[in-house]
Short mmCIF file of C-alpha atoms in Angstrom, two decimals:
data_model
loop_
_atom_site.label_atom_id
_atom_site.label_comp_id
_atom_site.label_asym_id
_atom_site.label_seq_id
_atom_site.Cartn_x
_atom_site.Cartn_y
_atom_site.Cartn_z
CA MET Q 236 -48.26 -294.23 -55.32
CA THR Q 237 -45.21 -293.48 -53.20
CA THR Q 238 -45.61 -291.23 -50.21
CA ASP Q 239 -42.83 -289.01 -48.86
CA LEU Q 240 -42.57 -288.23 -45.19
CA PHE Q 241 -41.62 -284.84 -43.75
CA GLY Q 242 -41.43 -285.34 -40.02
CA GLU Q 243 -44.81 -286.85 -39.20
CA ILE Q 244 -46.53 -285.51 -42.33
CA ALA Q 245 -47.19 -287.94 -45.19
CA ILE Q 246 -46.97 -286.17 -48.54
CA HIS Q 247 -48.98 -287.65 -51.39
CA PRO Q 248 -47.36 -286.73 -54.70
CA GLY Q 249 -49.12 -284.79 -57.43
CA ARG Q 250 -50.45 -286.58 -60.50
CA ARG Q 251 -52.40 -286.07 -63.70
CA ILE Q 252 -55.80 -287.31 -64.85
CA ALA Q 253 -57.22 -286.99 -68.37
CA GLY Q 254 -60.81 -285.76 -68.67
CA ARG Q 255 -63.15 -284.50 -71.39
CA LEU Q 256 -64.80 -281.12 -71.67
CA VAL Q 257 -68.44 -282.00 -72.32
CA ASP Q 258 -70.08 -278.59 -72.33
CA VAL Q 259 -69.51 -274.88 -71.63
CA LEU Q 260 -72.23 -272.56 -70.35
CA ALA Q 261 -72.76 -268.99 -69.16
CA THR Q 262 -75.59 -266.94 -67.69
CA PRO Q 263 -77.42 -264.97 -70.41
CA SER Q 264 -77.18 -261.92 -68.13
CA PRO Q 265 -75.74 -261.13 -64.68
CA ASP Q 266 -79.30 -261.30 -63.27
CA THR Q 267 -79.91 -264.92 -64.24
CA PHE Q 268 -78.96 -267.85 -62.04
CA GLU Q 269 -79.38 -270.64 -64.62
CA THR Q 270 -76.75 -270.89 -67.33
CA ALA Q 271 -77.21 -271.78 -71.00
CA PRO Q 272 -74.82 -273.63 -73.34
CA VAL Q 273 -72.59 -271.38 -75.44
CA ALA Q 274 -70.42 -272.12 -78.46
CA ARG Q 275 -67.32 -271.01 -76.59
CA LEU Q 276 -66.45 -269.62 -73.22
CA ALA Q 277 -63.96 -266.75 -73.44
CA LEU Q 278 -62.23 -266.94 -70.07
CA GLY Q 279 -60.61 -263.73 -68.85
CA PHE Q 280 -58.83 -263.14 -65.55
CA GLU Q 281 -62.19 -262.02 -64.15
CA GLY Q 282 -63.97 -265.22 -65.22
CA VAL Q 283 -66.61 -265.23 -67.97
CA PRO Q 284 -67.18 -261.59 -68.99
CA GLY Q 285 -70.82 -260.65 -68.40
CA ASP Q 286 -71.57 -263.81 -66.41
CA ARG Q 287 -73.30 -263.56 -63.04
CA HIS Q 288 -70.14 -264.64 -61.21
CA ALA Q 289 -67.56 -262.64 -63.19
CA GLY Q 290 -65.26 -260.42 -61.18
CA PHE Q 291 -62.36 -260.33 -58.73
CA ILE Q 292 -64.50 -259.19 -55.83
CA ARG Q 293 -67.92 -260.33 -54.61
CA PRO Q 294 -70.18 -259.74 -51.63
CA ALA Q 295 -69.89 -262.33 -48.85
CA GLY Q 296 -72.95 -264.55 -48.40
CA GLY Q 297 -74.23 -267.47 -46.38
CA ARG Q 298 -71.22 -269.61 -47.25
CA GLU Q 299 -68.96 -267.24 -45.30
CA PRO Q 300 -70.76 -266.85 -41.95
CA TRP Q 301 -67.61 -265.25 -40.50
CA TYR Q 302 -68.26 -262.09 -42.58
CA ALA Q 303 -71.21 -259.73 -42.33
CA ARG Q 304 -73.42 -260.42 -45.35
CA GLY Q 305 -72.44 -258.13 -48.19
CA THR Q 306 -68.84 -257.55 -47.08
CA GLU Q 307 -66.63 -257.16 -50.15
CA ILE Q 308 -64.24 -260.10 -50.39
CA ARG Q 309 -61.96 -261.65 -52.98
CA SER Q 310 -63.96 -263.92 -55.28
CA GLY Q 311 -62.80 -267.48 -55.70
CA ARG Q 312 -66.16 -268.39 -57.25
CA GLN Q 313 -65.79 -267.15 -60.83
CA LEU Q 314 -66.50 -270.56 -62.35
CA SER Q 315 -68.73 -273.48 -61.41
CA ILE Q 316 -67.39 -276.82 -62.62
CA VAL Q 317 -69.47 -279.99 -62.42
CA SER Q 318 -69.12 -283.56 -63.63
CA VAL Q 319 -71.50 -285.75 -65.59
CA GLU Q 320 -70.93 -288.58 -63.13
CA ASP Q 321 -71.54 -286.58 -59.92
CA LEU Q 322 -74.75 -285.05 -61.31
CA ALA Q 323 -75.99 -288.47 -62.43
CA GLU Q 324 -75.54 -289.63 -58.85
CA VAL Q 325 -77.49 -286.62 -57.59
CA ALA Q 326 -80.31 -287.24 -60.08
CA ALA Q 327 -80.54 -290.92 -59.13
CA ALA Q 328 -80.68 -290.07 -55.43
CA MET Q 329 -83.49 -287.60 -56.11
CA GLY Q 330 -85.44 -290.01 -58.33
CA LEU Q 331 -85.00 -287.74 -61.35
CA THR Q 332 -83.97 -288.64 -64.89
CA GLU Q 333 -81.38 -285.88 -64.89
CA VAL Q 334 -80.10 -282.79 -63.16
CA ALA Q 335 -78.97 -280.59 -66.03
CA PRO Q 336 -75.81 -278.55 -65.40
CA ALA Q 337 -77.58 -275.44 -66.76
CA TRP Q 338 -80.27 -275.61 -64.04
CA ILE Q 339 -77.71 -275.28 -61.27
CA GLY Q 340 -75.68 -272.55 -62.94
CA ALA Q 341 -72.66 -274.61 -64.04
CA ASN Q 342 -70.14 -273.08 -66.47
CA ILE Q 343 -68.01 -276.11 -67.26
CA VAL Q 344 -69.12 -279.75 -67.51
CA ILE Q 345 -66.50 -282.48 -67.41
CA ARG Q 346 -66.55 -286.24 -67.60
CA ASP Q 347 -64.03 -289.03 -66.88
CA VAL Q 348 -62.63 -287.37 -63.75
CA PRO Q 349 -63.65 -289.59 -60.82
CA ARG Q 350 -65.29 -287.75 -57.92
CA LEU Q 351 -64.62 -284.39 -59.50
CA SER Q 352 -66.23 -282.64 -56.54
CA PHE Q 353 -63.26 -283.74 -54.43
CA LEU Q 354 -60.55 -282.22 -56.62
CA PRO Q 355 -58.50 -280.42 -53.97
CA ALA Q 356 -57.86 -276.67 -53.88
CA GLY Q 357 -54.88 -275.91 -56.09
CA THR Q 358 -55.80 -278.47 -58.75
CA ARG Q 359 -55.17 -277.04 -62.24
CA LEU Q 360 -57.31 -277.82 -65.27
CA PHE Q 361 -55.51 -277.33 -68.60
CA PHE Q 362 -57.83 -276.93 -71.59
CA ASP Q 363 -57.15 -277.22 -75.31
CA GLY Q 364 -56.05 -273.82 -76.55
CA GLY Q 365 -54.17 -272.88 -73.42
CA ALA Q 366 -56.72 -271.68 -70.85
CA VAL Q 367 -55.99 -272.86 -67.30
CA VAL Q 368 -58.25 -272.68 -64.27
CA VAL Q 369 -57.44 -273.41 -60.62
CA VAL Q 370 -59.83 -275.16 -58.22
CA GLU Q 371 -60.59 -273.03 -55.15
CA GLY Q 372 -62.79 -275.45 -53.26
CA GLN Q 373 -65.81 -277.72 -53.14
CA ASN Q 374 -69.06 -275.99 -54.07
CA ALA Q 375 -71.94 -276.11 -51.61
CA PRO Q 376 -75.50 -276.63 -52.85
CA CYS Q 377 -77.59 -273.47 -52.52
CA ARG Q 378 -81.33 -272.87 -52.51
CA PHE Q 379 -81.28 -271.25 -55.97
CA ALA Q 380 -80.14 -274.52 -57.49
CA GLY Q 381 -82.76 -276.55 -55.63
CA ALA Q 382 -85.49 -274.10 -56.66
CA ALA Q 383 -84.41 -274.29 -60.30
CA ILE Q 384 -84.56 -278.09 -60.25
CA ALA Q 385 -88.02 -278.00 -58.66
CA ARG Q 386 -89.20 -275.57 -61.35
CA ARG Q 387 -87.70 -277.61 -64.18
CA THR Q 388 -88.89 -281.01 -63.03
CA GLY Q 389 -92.08 -280.17 -61.22
CA ALA Q 390 -90.73 -282.05 -58.19
CA ALA Q 391 -91.48 -279.60 -55.39
CA SER Q 392 -89.40 -281.62 -52.92
CA ALA Q 393 -86.31 -280.88 -55.00
CA GLU Q 394 -86.01 -277.38 -53.61
CA LEU Q 395 -84.91 -278.64 -50.22
CA GLY Q 396 -83.90 -282.14 -51.31
CA PHE Q 397 -81.09 -280.96 -53.57
CA ARG Q 398 -79.24 -279.31 -50.75
CA ALA Q 399 -79.00 -282.55 -48.75
CA VAL Q 400 -78.42 -284.93 -51.65
CA ALA Q 401 -75.94 -282.84 -53.62
CA ARG Q 402 -73.57 -282.16 -50.74
CA ARG Q 403 -70.08 -283.20 -51.95
CA LEU Q 404 -71.44 -283.92 -55.46
CA ARG Q 405 -72.08 -280.37 -56.64
CA GLY Q 406 -68.70 -279.81 -58.23
CA VAL Q 407 -66.06 -277.22 -57.46
CA VAL Q 408 -65.56 -273.49 -57.84
CA ALA Q 409 -62.52 -272.20 -59.68
CA SER Q 410 -60.58 -269.10 -60.77
CA VAL Q 411 -58.93 -268.40 -64.09
CA GLU Q 412 -55.14 -268.62 -63.89
CA ARG Q 413 -54.50 -268.18 -67.60
CA PRO Q 414 -57.16 -266.70 -69.90
CA GLY Q 415 -58.27 -268.31 -73.16
CA ALA Q 416 -61.32 -269.59 -75.01
CA ILE Q 417 -62.62 -273.10 -74.40
CA GLU Q 418 -65.09 -275.16 -76.44
CA ALA Q 419 -67.08 -278.32 -75.75
CA GLY Q 420 -65.58 -281.56 -76.97
CA GLY Q 421 -61.95 -280.98 -76.09
CA ALA Q 422 -59.57 -282.61 -73.67
CA VAL Q 423 -58.85 -281.51 -70.09
CA ALA Q 424 -55.58 -282.34 -68.36
CA VAL Q 425 -56.22 -282.32 -64.61
CA LYS Q 426 -53.12 -281.71 -62.49
CA ILE Q 427 -53.65 -282.73 -58.88
CA PRO Q 428 -51.19 -281.01 -56.52
CA GLU Q 429 -49.23 -282.65 -53.74
CA GLN Q 430 -51.49 -283.28 -50.77
CA TRP Q 431 -51.17 -283.96 -47.07
CA ILE Q 432 -53.36 -283.79 -43.99
CA TYR Q 433 -52.29 -280.92 -41.73
CA MET W 32 -60.56 -285.75 -34.24
CA THR W 33 -63.46 -287.52 -35.93
CA THR W 34 -63.23 -288.33 -39.60
CA ASP W 35 -66.23 -288.55 -41.90
CA LEU W 36 -66.30 -290.92 -44.82
CA PHE W 37 -67.75 -290.13 -48.24
CA GLY W 38 -67.50 -293.33 -50.21
CA GLU W 39 -63.82 -294.22 -49.89
CA ILE W 40 -62.71 -290.66 -49.09
CA ALA W 41 -61.86 -289.85 -45.47
CA ILE W 42 -62.73 -286.24 -44.67
CA HIS W 43 -60.75 -284.57 -41.90
CA PRO W 44 -62.82 -281.78 -40.36
CA GLY W 45 -61.72 -278.16 -40.27
CA ARG W 46 -60.37 -276.67 -37.07
CA ARG W 47 -58.85 -273.52 -35.60
CA ILE W 48 -55.39 -272.74 -34.22
CA ALA W 49 -54.39 -269.58 -32.35
CA GLY W 50 -51.15 -267.90 -33.45
CA ARG W 51 -49.37 -264.59 -32.87
CA LEU W 52 -48.43 -261.97 -35.45
CA VAL W 53 -44.77 -261.29 -34.69
CA ASP W 54 -43.83 -258.87 -37.45
CA VAL W 55 -45.05 -257.27 -40.67
CA LEU W 56 -42.72 -256.28 -43.52
CA ALA W 57 -42.79 -254.89 -47.05
CA THR W 58 -40.29 -254.21 -49.82
CA PRO W 59 -39.15 -250.57 -49.75
CA SER W 60 -39.75 -250.48 -53.53
CA PRO W 61 -40.98 -252.92 -56.19
CA ASP W 62 -37.33 -253.42 -57.30
CA THR W 63 -36.12 -254.77 -53.95
CA PHE W 64 -36.29 -258.44 -53.02
CA GLU W 65 -35.58 -258.08 -49.30
CA THR W 66 -38.35 -256.67 -47.14
CA ALA W 67 -38.08 -254.33 -44.15
CA PRO W 68 -40.25 -254.13 -41.03
CA VAL W 69 -43.07 -251.60 -41.21
CA ALA W 70 -45.33 -250.16 -38.51
CA ARG W 71 -48.41 -251.51 -40.26
CA LEU W 72 -49.21 -253.41 -43.41
CA ALA W 73 -52.21 -251.96 -45.24
CA LEU W 74 -53.55 -255.00 -47.08
CA GLY W 75 -55.62 -254.28 -50.17
CA PHE W 76 -57.19 -256.78 -52.56
CA GLU W 77 -54.00 -256.52 -54.63
CA GLY W 78 -51.74 -257.32 -51.65
CA VAL W 79 -49.41 -254.70 -50.14
CA PRO W 80 -49.66 -251.56 -52.32
CA GLY W 81 -46.23 -250.73 -53.75
CA ASP W 82 -44.70 -254.05 -52.68
CA ARG W 83 -42.74 -256.14 -55.17
CA HIS W 84 -45.45 -258.81 -55.21
CA ALA W 85 -48.54 -256.59 -55.24
CA GLY W 86 -51.04 -257.21 -58.02
CA PHE W 87 -53.65 -259.59 -59.38
CA ILE W 88 -51.52 -260.70 -62.31
CA ARG W 89 -47.85 -261.66 -62.51
CA PRO W 90 -45.48 -263.14 -65.08
CA ALA W 91 -45.00 -266.92 -64.85
CA GLY W 92 -41.54 -268.02 -63.71
CA GLY W 93 -39.53 -271.11 -62.88
CA ARG W 94 -42.13 -272.35 -60.40
CA GLU W 95 -44.62 -272.83 -63.25
CA PRO W 96 -42.64 -274.79 -65.85
CA TRP W 97 -45.89 -275.53 -67.69
CA TYR W 98 -46.06 -271.89 -68.86
CA ALA W 99 -43.62 -270.05 -71.11
CA ARG W 100 -41.61 -267.74 -68.84
CA GLY W 101 -43.27 -264.33 -68.69
CA THR W 102 -46.79 -265.54 -69.54
CA GLU W 103 -49.32 -263.38 -67.66
CA ILE W 104 -51.10 -265.47 -65.05
CA ARG W 105 -53.26 -264.87 -62.01
CA SER W 106 -51.08 -264.12 -58.98
CA GLY W 107 -51.58 -266.22 -55.87
CA ARG W 108 -48.27 -264.93 -54.50
CA GLN W 109 -49.17 -261.50 -53.15
CA LEU W 110 -47.96 -262.29 -49.64
CA SER W 111 -45.13 -264.37 -48.20
CA ILE W 112 -45.91 -265.74 -44.74
CA VAL W 113 -43.24 -267.45 -42.63
CA SER W 114 -43.01 -268.78 -39.09
CA VAL W 115 -40.45 -268.15 -36.40
CA GLU W 116 -40.23 -271.88 -35.73
CA ASP W 117 -39.71 -272.99 -39.35
CA LEU W 118 -37.00 -270.37 -39.94
CA ALA W 119 -35.22 -271.37 -36.71
CA GLU W 120 -35.12 -274.91 -38.08
CA VAL W 121 -33.67 -273.64 -41.37
CA ALA W 122 -31.03 -271.56 -39.55
CA ALA W 123 -30.01 -274.50 -37.37
CA ALA W 124 -29.69 -276.79 -40.38
CA MET W 125 -27.49 -274.20 -42.11
CA GLY W 126 -25.32 -273.61 -39.02
CA LEU W 127 -26.49 -269.99 -38.78
CA THR W 128 -27.65 -268.04 -35.74
CA GLU W 129 -30.70 -266.85 -37.63
CA VAL W 130 -32.39 -266.53 -40.98
CA ALA W 131 -34.18 -263.19 -40.75
CA PRO W 132 -37.61 -263.04 -42.41
CA ALA W 133 -36.60 -259.75 -44.09
CA TRP W 134 -33.70 -261.40 -45.92
CA ILE W 135 -35.99 -263.81 -47.71
CA GLY W 136 -38.67 -261.26 -48.56
CA ALA W 137 -41.32 -262.27 -46.01
CA ASN W 138 -44.30 -259.96 -45.40
CA ILE W 139 -45.87 -261.64 -42.39
CA VAL W 140 -44.11 -263.46 -39.54
CA ILE W 141 -46.12 -265.73 -37.27
CA ARG W 142 -45.36 -267.90 -34.27
CA ASP W 143 -47.20 -270.65 -32.37
CA VAL W 144 -48.61 -272.30 -35.51
CA PRO W 145 -46.90 -275.70 -35.76
CA ARG W 146 -45.40 -276.47 -39.18
CA LEU W 147 -46.85 -273.30 -40.67
CA SER W 148 -45.35 -274.19 -44.06
CA PHE W 149 -47.83 -277.06 -44.28
CA LEU W 150 -50.98 -274.99 -43.80
CA PRO W 151 -53.09 -276.31 -46.67
CA ALA W 152 -54.43 -274.22 -49.54
CA GLY W 153 -57.69 -272.64 -48.44
CA THR W 154 -56.54 -271.98 -44.87
CA ARG W 155 -57.76 -268.56 -43.70
CA LEU W 156 -55.80 -266.31 -41.36
CA PHE W 157 -57.95 -263.80 -39.44
CA PHE W 158 -56.04 -260.82 -38.06
CA ASP W 159 -56.99 -258.28 -35.40
CA GLY W 160 -58.83 -255.45 -37.11
CA GLY W 161 -60.57 -257.64 -39.67
CA ALA W 162 -58.09 -258.38 -42.45
CA VAL W 163 -58.25 -261.96 -43.75
CA VAL W 164 -55.79 -263.75 -46.03
CA VAL W 165 -56.10 -267.14 -47.71
CA VAL W 166 -53.22 -269.58 -48.12
CA GLU W 167 -52.59 -270.47 -51.77
CA GLY W 168 -49.80 -272.97 -51.33
CA GLN W 169 -46.40 -273.86 -49.94
CA ASN W 170 -43.66 -271.46 -50.96
CA ALA W 171 -40.59 -272.84 -52.70
CA PRO W 172 -37.10 -271.53 -51.85
CA CYS W 173 -35.63 -269.44 -54.67
CA ARG W 174 -32.09 -268.34 -55.48
CA PHE W 175 -32.78 -264.71 -54.50
CA ALA W 176 -33.42 -265.77 -50.92
CA GLY W 177 -30.28 -267.93 -50.80
CA ALA W 178 -28.20 -265.10 -52.25
CA ALA W 179 -29.55 -262.64 -49.69
CA ILE W 180 -28.67 -265.00 -46.84
CA ALA W 181 -25.16 -265.47 -48.22
CA ARG W 182 -24.74 -261.70 -48.46
CA ARG W 183 -26.07 -261.07 -44.98
CA THR W 184 -24.13 -263.81 -43.20
CA GLY W 185 -20.99 -264.07 -45.29
CA ALA W 186 -21.69 -267.81 -45.66
CA ALA W 187 -21.14 -268.30 -49.40
CA SER W 188 -22.57 -271.82 -49.23
CA ALA W 189 -25.93 -270.39 -48.18
CA GLU W 190 -26.77 -269.36 -51.73
CA LEU W 191 -27.28 -272.95 -52.82
CA GLY W 192 -27.69 -274.45 -49.37
CA PHE W 193 -30.87 -272.55 -48.58
CA ARG W 194 -32.74 -274.06 -51.48
CA ALA W 195 -32.16 -277.61 -50.24
CA VAL W 196 -32.54 -276.96 -46.52
CA ALA W 197 -35.56 -274.65 -46.65
CA ARG W 198 -37.72 -276.93 -48.79
CA ARG W 199 -41.04 -277.29 -46.90
CA LEU W 200 -39.91 -274.80 -44.25
CA ARG W 201 -40.07 -271.58 -46.27
CA GLY W 202 -43.64 -270.69 -45.38
CA VAL W 203 -46.65 -270.22 -47.60
CA VAL W 204 -47.90 -267.73 -50.16
CA ALA W 205 -51.30 -266.12 -49.72
CA SER W 206 -53.88 -263.76 -51.20
CA VAL W 207 -55.93 -261.12 -49.48
CA GLU W 208 -59.57 -262.14 -49.08
CA ARG W 209 -60.61 -259.14 -47.00
CA PRO W 210 -58.53 -255.96 -46.90
CA GLY W 211 -57.44 -254.25 -43.72
CA ALA W 212 -54.39 -253.02 -41.83
CA ILE W 213 -52.38 -255.38 -39.65
CA GLU W 214 -49.76 -254.61 -37.00
CA ALA W 215 -47.14 -256.69 -35.21
CA GLY W 216 -48.09 -258.05 -31.81
CA GLY W 217 -51.67 -259.06 -32.47
CA ALA W 218 -53.44 -262.38 -32.54
CA VAL W 219 -54.02 -264.57 -35.60
CA ALA W 220 -56.88 -267.05 -35.78
CA VAL W 221 -55.93 -269.79 -38.23
CA LYS W 222 -58.87 -271.63 -39.76
CA ILE W 223 -57.83 -274.93 -41.33
CA PRO W 224 -60.35 -276.14 -43.92
CA GLU W 225 -61.68 -279.66 -44.25
CA GLN W 226 -59.08 -281.88 -45.88
CA TRP W 227 -58.93 -285.20 -47.68
CA ILE W 228 -56.55 -287.02 -49.99
CA TYR W 229 -57.94 -287.19 -53.51
#
């Protein structure tokens, strides 16, 4: 990989990775935290219509301590994307057979993209059929996810354990750049943008 | 600056920089490319109401060669942010006394933030009064800006020259995360996110 220099800043060029779309999921209603597999995910500009995280605007929460809780802010959290490999690492660290993407509210499950949770902001995922989503940032484990794992596995320690173990392995959040329907089993072209350290 | 490691990935921690808001500008109508200074910029979730680049959705153009021109996509280009220092460097390289932010359609002019054009995606700018915008990416020089400079300065070579010279010095594009009104002369707290090279 060649690196350009601009003054003292080293610019790492963009590149592409090929992944697979393993599963697509949505919340059965906006009140549910866990998701359930669906035949297809119809992505609109607002995310997954009817899903808990659909919408352009959301109330600020614990992840944004610089806002008063409940402040209306732009939502960059329409979609939760996780990888088979990262969740397997989480499960192993917790002594569990699996951590199912549905338990932690994932919408899109991908494999073959190494360290998916580190895909930088601005990464584009191109799906079969034309839908494109843009990574907004690393997702942070929340207590809802830990509680769901505890409930599903009977491992009471999971409620707090998940938060510590899943840090940097819990996938990314993303917005829809170009709407379209996506189905499990297809290809995903992952376009990493140029990067540098500011 | 300490750097954490996650496996082989070096994580550079987030940090804050203090800048100054020098000027705020908007297009007089959606048909104009050049902006003009305004007393205050009332930022809504859609950007600057009535400005050329306001809106959640925009047609794809030459910057997104992976879409057919005109395809409706999410807009991450509501705001153009430039720095006094970067534009002084552009002007010097072009042999001009100045490149005015208005000529190239800037909305927000900042000083005291080194290499502003390299603020990474996910950087938040907190303005006096509560408005917050999020950097979406580096802006790329376009022919409109070069043409405007040529018209304003009489330097015919500027039309093409700007594109080459202003690469990586043309500022960033941003979205509004929290609406609010901003006025020239205030402070800007720049919050750089964690970074790593994927």
